[in-house]
Coordinates of C-alpha atoms and ligand atoms in Angstrom, one line a residue:
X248 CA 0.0 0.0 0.0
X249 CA 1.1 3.6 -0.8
X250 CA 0.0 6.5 0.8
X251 CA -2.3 8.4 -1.2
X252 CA -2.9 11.9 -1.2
X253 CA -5.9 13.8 -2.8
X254 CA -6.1 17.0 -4.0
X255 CA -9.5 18.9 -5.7
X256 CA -8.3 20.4 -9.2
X257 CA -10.1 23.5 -8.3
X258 CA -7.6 24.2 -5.8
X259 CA -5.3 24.5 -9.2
X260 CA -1.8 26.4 -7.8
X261 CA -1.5 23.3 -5.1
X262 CA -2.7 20.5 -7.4
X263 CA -0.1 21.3 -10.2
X264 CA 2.4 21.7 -8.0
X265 CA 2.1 18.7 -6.4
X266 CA 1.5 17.0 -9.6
X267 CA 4.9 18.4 -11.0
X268 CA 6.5 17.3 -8.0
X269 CA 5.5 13.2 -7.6
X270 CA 5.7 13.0 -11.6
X271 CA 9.1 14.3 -11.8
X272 CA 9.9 11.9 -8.8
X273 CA 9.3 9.1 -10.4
X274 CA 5.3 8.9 -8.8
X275 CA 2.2 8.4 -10.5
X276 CA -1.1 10.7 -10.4
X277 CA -4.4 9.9 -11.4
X278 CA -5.6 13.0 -13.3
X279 CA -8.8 14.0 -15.8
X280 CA -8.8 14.2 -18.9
X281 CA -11.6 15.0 -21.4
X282 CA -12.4 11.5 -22.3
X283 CA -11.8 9.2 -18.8
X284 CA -9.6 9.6 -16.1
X285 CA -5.9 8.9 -16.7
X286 CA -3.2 7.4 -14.7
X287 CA 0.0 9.2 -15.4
X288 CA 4.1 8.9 -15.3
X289 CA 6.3 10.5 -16.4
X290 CA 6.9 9.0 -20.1
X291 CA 10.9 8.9 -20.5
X292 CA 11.0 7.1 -17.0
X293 CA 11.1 3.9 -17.5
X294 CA 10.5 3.0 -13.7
X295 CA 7.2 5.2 -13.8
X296 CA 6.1 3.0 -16.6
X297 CA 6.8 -0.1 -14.6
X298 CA 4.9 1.4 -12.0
X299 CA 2.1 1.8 -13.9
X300 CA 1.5 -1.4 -15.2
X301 CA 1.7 -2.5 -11.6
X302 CA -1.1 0.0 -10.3
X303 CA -3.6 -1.1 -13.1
X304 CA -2.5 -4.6 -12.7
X305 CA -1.8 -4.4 -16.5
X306 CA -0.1 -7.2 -18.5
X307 CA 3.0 -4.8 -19.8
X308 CA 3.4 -5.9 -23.8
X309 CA -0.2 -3.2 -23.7
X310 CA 1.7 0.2 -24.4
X311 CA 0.4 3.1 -23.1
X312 CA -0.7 6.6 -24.5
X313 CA 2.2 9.3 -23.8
X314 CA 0.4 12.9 -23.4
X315 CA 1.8 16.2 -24.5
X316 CA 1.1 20.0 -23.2
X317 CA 1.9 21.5 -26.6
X318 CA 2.2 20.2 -30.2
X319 CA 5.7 21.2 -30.0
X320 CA 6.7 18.5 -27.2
X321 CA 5.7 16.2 -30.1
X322 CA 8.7 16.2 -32.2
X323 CA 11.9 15.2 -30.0
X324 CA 9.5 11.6 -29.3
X325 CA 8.7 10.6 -32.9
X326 CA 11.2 9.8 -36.0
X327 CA 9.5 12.4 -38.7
X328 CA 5.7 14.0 -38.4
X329 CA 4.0 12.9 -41.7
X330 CA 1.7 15.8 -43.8
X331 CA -1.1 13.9 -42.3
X332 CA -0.1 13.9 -38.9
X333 CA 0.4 17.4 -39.1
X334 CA -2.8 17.8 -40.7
X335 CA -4.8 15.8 -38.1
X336 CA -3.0 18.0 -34.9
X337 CA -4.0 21.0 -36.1
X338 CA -7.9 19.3 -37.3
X339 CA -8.4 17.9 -33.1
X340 CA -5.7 18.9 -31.0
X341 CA -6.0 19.5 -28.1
X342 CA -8.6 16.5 -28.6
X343 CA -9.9 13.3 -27.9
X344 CA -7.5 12.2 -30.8
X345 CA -4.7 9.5 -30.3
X346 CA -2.4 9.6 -33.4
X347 CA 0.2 6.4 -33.5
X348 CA 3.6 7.7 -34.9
X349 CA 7.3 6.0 -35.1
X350 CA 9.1 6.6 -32.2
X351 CA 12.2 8.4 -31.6
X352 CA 15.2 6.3 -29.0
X353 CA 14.0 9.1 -26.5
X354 CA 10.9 7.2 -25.5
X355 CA 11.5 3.7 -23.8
X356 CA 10.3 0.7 -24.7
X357 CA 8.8 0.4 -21.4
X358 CA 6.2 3.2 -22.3
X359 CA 5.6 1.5 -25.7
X360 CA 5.1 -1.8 -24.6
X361 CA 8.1 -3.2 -26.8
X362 CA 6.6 -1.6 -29.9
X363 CA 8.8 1.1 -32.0
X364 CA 6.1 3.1 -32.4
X365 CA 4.1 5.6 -29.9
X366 CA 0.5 6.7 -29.2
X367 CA 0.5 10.4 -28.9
X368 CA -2.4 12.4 -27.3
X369 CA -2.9 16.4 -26.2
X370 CA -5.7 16.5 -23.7
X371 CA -8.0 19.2 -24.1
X372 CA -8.8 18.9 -20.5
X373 CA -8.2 22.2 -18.2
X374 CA -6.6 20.6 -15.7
X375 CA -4.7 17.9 -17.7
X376 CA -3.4 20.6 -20.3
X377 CA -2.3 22.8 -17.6
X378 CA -0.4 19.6 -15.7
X379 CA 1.8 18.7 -19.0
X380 CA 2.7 22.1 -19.5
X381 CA 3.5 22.3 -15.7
X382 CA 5.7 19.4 -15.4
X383 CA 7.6 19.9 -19.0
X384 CA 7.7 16.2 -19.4
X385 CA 5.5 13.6 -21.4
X386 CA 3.2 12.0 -19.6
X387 CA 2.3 8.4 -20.1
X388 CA -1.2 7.8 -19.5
X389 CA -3.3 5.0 -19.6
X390 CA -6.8 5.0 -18.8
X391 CA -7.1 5.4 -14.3
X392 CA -8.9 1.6 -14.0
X393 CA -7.4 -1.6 -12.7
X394 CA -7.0 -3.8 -15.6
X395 CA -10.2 -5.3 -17.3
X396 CA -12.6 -3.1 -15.3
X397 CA -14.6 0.0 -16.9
X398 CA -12.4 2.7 -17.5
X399 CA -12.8 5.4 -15.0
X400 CA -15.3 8.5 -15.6
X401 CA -16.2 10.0 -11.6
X402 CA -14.2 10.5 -8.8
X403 CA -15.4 8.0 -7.0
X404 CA -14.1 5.6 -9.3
X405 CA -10.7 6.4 -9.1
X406 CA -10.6 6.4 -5.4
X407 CA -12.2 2.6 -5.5
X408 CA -9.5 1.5 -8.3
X409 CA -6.4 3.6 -7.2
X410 CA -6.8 4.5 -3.5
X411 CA -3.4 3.2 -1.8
X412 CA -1.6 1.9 -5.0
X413 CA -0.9 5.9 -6.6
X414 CA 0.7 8.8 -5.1
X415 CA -1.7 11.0 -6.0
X416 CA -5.1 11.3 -7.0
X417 CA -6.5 15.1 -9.0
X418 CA -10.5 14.9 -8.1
X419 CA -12.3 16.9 -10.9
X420 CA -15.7 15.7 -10.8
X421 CA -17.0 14.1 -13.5
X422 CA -15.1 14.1 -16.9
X423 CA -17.7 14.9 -20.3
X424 CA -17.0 12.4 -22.5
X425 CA -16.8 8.9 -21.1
X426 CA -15.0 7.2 -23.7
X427 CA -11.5 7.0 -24.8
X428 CA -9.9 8.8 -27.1
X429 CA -10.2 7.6 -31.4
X430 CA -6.9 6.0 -32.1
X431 CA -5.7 6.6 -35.9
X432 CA -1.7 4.4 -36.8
X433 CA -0.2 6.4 -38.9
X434 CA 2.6 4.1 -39.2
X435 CA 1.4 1.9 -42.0
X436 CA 0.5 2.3 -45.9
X437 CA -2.4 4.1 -45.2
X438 CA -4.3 5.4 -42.0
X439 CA -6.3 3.4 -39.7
X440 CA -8.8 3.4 -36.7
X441 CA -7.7 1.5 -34.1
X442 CA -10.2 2.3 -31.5
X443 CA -13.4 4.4 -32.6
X444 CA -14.2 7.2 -29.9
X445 CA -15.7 10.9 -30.4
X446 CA -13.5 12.0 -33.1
X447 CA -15.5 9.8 -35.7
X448 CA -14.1 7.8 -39.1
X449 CA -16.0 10.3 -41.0
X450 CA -14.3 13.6 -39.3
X451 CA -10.5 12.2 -39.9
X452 CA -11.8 11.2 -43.1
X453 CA -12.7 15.2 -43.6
X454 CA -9.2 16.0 -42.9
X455 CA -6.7 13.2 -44.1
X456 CA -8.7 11.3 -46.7
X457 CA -9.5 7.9 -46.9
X458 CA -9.4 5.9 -43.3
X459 CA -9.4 2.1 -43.1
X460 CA -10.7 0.5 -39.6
X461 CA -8.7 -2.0 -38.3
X462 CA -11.1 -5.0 -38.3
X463 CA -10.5 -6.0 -34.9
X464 CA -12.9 -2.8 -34.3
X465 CA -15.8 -3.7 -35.8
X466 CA -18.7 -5.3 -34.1
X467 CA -18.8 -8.0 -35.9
X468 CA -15.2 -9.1 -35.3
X469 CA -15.8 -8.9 -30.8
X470 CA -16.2 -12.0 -30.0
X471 CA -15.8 -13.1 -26.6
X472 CA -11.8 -14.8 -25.9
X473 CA -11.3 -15.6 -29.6
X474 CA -8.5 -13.7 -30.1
X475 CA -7.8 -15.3 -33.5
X476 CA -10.9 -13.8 -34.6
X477 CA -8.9 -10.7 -35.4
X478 CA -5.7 -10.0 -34.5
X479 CA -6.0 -6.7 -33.0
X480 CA -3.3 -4.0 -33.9
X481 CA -4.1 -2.2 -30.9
X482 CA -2.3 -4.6 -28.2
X483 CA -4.9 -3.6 -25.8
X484 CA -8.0 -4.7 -27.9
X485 CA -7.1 -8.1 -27.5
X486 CA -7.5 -7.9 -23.4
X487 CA -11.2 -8.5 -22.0
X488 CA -12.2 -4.5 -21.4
X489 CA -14.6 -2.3 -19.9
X490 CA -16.2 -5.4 -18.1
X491 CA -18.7 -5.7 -15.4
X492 CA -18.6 -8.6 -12.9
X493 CA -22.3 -9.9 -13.9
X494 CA -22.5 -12.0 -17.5
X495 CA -24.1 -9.3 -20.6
X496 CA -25.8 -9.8 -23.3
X497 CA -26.8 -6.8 -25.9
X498 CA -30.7 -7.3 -27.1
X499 CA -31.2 -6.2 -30.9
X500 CA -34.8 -6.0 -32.3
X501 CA -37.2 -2.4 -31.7
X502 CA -37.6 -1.6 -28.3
X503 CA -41.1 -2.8 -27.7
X504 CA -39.8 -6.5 -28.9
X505 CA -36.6 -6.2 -26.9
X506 CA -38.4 -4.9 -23.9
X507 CA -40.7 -7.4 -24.0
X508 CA -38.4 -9.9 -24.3
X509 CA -36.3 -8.9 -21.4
X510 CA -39.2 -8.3 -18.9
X511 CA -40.1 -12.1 -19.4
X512 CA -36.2 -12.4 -17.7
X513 CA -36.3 -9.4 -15.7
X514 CA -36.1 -9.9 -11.8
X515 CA -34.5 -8.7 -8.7
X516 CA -30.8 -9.8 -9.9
X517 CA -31.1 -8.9 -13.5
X518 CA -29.4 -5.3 -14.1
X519 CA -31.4 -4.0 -17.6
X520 CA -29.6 -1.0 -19.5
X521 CA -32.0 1.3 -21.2
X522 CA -32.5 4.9 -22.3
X523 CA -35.3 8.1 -20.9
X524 CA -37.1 7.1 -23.6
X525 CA -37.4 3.5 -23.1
X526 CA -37.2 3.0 -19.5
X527 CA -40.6 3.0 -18.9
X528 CA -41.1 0.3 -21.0
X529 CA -39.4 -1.9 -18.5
X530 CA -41.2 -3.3 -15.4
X531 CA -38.6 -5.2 -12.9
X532 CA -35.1 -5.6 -12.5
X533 CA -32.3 -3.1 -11.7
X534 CA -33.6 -0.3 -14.8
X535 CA -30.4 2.3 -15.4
X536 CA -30.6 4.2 -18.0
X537 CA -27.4 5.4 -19.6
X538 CA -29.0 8.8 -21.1
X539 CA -31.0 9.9 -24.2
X540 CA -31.5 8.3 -27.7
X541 CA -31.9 12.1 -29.0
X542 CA -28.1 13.2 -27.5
X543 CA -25.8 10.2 -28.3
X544 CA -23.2 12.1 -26.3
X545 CA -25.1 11.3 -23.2
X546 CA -25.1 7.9 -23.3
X547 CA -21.2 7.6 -24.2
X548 CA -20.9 9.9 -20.6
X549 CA -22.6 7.5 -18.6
X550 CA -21.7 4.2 -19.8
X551 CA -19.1 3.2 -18.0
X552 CA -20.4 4.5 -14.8
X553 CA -23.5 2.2 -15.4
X554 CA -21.3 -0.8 -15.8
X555 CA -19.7 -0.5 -12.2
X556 CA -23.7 0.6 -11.1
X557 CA -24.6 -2.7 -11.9
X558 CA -21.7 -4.3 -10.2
X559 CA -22.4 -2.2 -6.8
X560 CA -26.0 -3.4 -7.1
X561 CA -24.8 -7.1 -7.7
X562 CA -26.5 -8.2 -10.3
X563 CA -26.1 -11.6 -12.1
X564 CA -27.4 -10.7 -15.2
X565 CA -27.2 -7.6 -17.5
X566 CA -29.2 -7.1 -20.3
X567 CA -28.6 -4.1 -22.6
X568 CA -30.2 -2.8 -25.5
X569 CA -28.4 -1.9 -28.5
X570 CA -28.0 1.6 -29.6
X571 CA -27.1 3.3 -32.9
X572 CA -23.9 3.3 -34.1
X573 CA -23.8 7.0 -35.5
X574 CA -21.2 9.5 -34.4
X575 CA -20.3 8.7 -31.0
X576 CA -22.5 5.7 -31.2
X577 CA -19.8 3.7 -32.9
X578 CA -17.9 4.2 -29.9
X579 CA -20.3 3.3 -27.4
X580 CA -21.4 0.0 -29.4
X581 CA -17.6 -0.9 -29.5
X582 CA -17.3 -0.7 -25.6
X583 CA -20.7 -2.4 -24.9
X584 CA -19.8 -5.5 -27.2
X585 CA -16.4 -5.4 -25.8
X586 CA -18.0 -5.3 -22.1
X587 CA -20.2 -7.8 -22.9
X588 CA -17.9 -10.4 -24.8
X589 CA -19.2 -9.9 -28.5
X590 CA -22.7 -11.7 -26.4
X591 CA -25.3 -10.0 -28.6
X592 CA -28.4 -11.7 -29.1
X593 CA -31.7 -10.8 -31.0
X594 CA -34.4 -10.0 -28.9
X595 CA -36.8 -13.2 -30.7
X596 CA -34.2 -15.5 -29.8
X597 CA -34.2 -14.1 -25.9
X598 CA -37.9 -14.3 -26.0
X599 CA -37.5 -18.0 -27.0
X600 CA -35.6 -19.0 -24.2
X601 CA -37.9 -16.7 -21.8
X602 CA -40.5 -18.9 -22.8
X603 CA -38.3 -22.3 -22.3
X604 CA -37.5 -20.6 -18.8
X605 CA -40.8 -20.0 -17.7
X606 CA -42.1 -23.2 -19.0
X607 CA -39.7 -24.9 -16.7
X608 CA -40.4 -23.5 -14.1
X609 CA -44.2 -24.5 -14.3
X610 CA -43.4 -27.9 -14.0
Ligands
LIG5 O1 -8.7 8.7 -23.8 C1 -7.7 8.0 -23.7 O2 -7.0 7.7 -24.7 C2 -7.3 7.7 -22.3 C3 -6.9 9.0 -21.6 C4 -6.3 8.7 -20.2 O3 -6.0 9.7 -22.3 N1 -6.3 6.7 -22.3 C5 -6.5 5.4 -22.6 O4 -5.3 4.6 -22.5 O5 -7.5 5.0 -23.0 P1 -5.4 3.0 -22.5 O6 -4.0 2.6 -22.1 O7 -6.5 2.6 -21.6 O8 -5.7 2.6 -23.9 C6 -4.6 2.8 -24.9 C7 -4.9 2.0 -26.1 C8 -4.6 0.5 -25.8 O9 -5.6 -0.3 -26.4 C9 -3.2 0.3 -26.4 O10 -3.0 -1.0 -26.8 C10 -3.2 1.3 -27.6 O11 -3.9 2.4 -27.0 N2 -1.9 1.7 -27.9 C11 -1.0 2.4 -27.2 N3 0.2 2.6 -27.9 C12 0.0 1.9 -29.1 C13 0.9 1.7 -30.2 N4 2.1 2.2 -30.2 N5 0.4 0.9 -31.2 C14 -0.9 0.4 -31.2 N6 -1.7 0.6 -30.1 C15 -1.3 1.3 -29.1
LIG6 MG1 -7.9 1.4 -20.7

């Protein structure tokens, strides 16, 4: 056990000092950043990254995201910023953007998880962007969860995850996104999305021109512990994510079908994520919902914090519906699947086995 300090980021002249001081010791800090909470080091330390893959409990061939004050503190880390590169700093930085470059020998393989390449990211976050221009070093930063667990999007999460294995923790409330940042590699023959987030396909398309997707990312391809399915070019897409404790399954049909398949399951220990709109259709069982069908962008900021809801309330079963995959939607459909082990079943085939369920327990 450490001992962990925490400071508010609203008391902003101690919490960056502090900050500078236990990164540039070699400590960690678990700070905000636009998309989830982030637990830094500092990048060129090798020993921090160590450290970090010890807090998370993180298998250490998963490299982490280094994060940069200025677009400047980009160049000494990378061997040559491509026109596109350039292009796509300038499009979303500071952002929810992670651009893959080659790396320079400054960066240690520690950080990079072996690779010789580096994920690069400039938080748009207040607090974050003022911390990296603070402590004039990178920051590596993967997202503040213990490993396989929903990444971090309150407060309180951090403190359940972190408390006693960081120096410090940086309490900012709730972040506004809720998902990670995109990830684009610009390392091979032509760009590609490693991780989908709120910076869409279509918007780096805008800037940079055609975009492939790495087909580990697309729903099809998640499918629970088969890692062979796709070999995923992100290391860290290969690890079960973003899970709950309870077993999930995501319900496709309309949402009267998929309701009424799910309330002929539904019971004390069944956890059912919904939206406003549909909530109502729902009439036992531990209802959340995760925001509004209307504003993607709420759902995709209260995801995560679901997940662990259902885990506090100790469920044994979650069902979800599915939502759109527009905009941020492709993001939040890539978690959920990833959360719930590629289980996705149509709502007919739930209502089948309702009926088998009940039936047995008739007799
Ligand atoms: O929004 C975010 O990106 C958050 C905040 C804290 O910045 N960070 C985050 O980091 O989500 P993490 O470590 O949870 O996810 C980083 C992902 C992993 O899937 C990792 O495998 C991938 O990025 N990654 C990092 N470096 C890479 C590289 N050189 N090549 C391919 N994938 C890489
Ligand atoms: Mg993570």
């Amino acid at each position: 056990m450490i001992r962990t300090e925490i400071l508010k980021a609203e008391n902003l002249e101690n919490a960056l000092r502090r900050s500078r001081e236990v990164l540039l010791s070699g400590g960690l800090v678990a700070f905000p950043t636009e998309t989830v909470y982030g637990l830094g080091g500092n990048a060129l330390d090798p020993e921090a990254s160590r450290k970090i893959y010890a807090a998370k409990g993180r298998p250490s061939d998963n490299p982490l995201i280094v994060h940069v004050g200025r677009k400047e503190d980009v160049e000494p880390l990378v061997r040559g910023i491509s026109k596109e590169a350039e292009q796509l700093m300038d499009a979303f930085w500071p952002g929810p953007l992670t651009i893959i470059l080659p790396k320079s020998g400054l960066v240690p393989m520690e950080t990079t998880g072996g690779l010789q390449t580096v994920a690069l990211r400039m938080p748009s976050h207040p607090f974050a962007n003022a911390m990296l221009l603070s402590c004039g070093c990178p920051v590596a930063a993967p997202s503040a969860n213990r490993s396989g667990r929903p990444s971090t999007t309150r407060f309180s999460h951090v403190l359940e995850d972190l408390n006693g294995r960081t120096e410090l923790l940086i309490d900012a409330g709730d972040v506004p996104i809720g998902v990670e940042s995109t990830i684009i590699d610009l390392c091979g023959e032509a760009p590609m999305l490693l991780r989908p987030g709120k910076i869409t396909l279509e918007e780096l398309s805008s800037v940079i021109g055609p975009v492939k997707e790495d087909p580990a990312v697309l729903s099809k391809n998640i499918i629970a512990h088969t890692a062979e399915a796709a070999r995923p070019k992100a290391p860290g897409m290969k690890y079960r994510h973003y899970a709950p404790r309870a077993v999930m399954w995501i319900v496709s049909g309309t949402a009267s079908e998929t309701a009424a398949a799910i309330n002929e399951l539904a019971g004390p220990r069944i956890g059912i994520l919904t939206v406003e709109e549909h909530k109502d259709l729902y009439r036992s069982g531990q209802i959340l919902s995760a925001g509004s069908l209307g504003i993607p962008e709420s759902i995709a900021h209260t995801l995560f914090a679901c997940l662990r809801a259902f885990d506090e309330l100790g469920v044994e079963k979650i069902f979800s519906e599915d939502f759109s995959e527009a905009e941020v939607g492709a993001a939040v459909m890539n978690r959920l699947l990833k959360a719930a082990g590629g289980n996705e079943v149509p709502a007919s085939e739930l209502k089948v086995r309702a009926e088998e369920k009940a039936e047995q327990e008739n007799q």
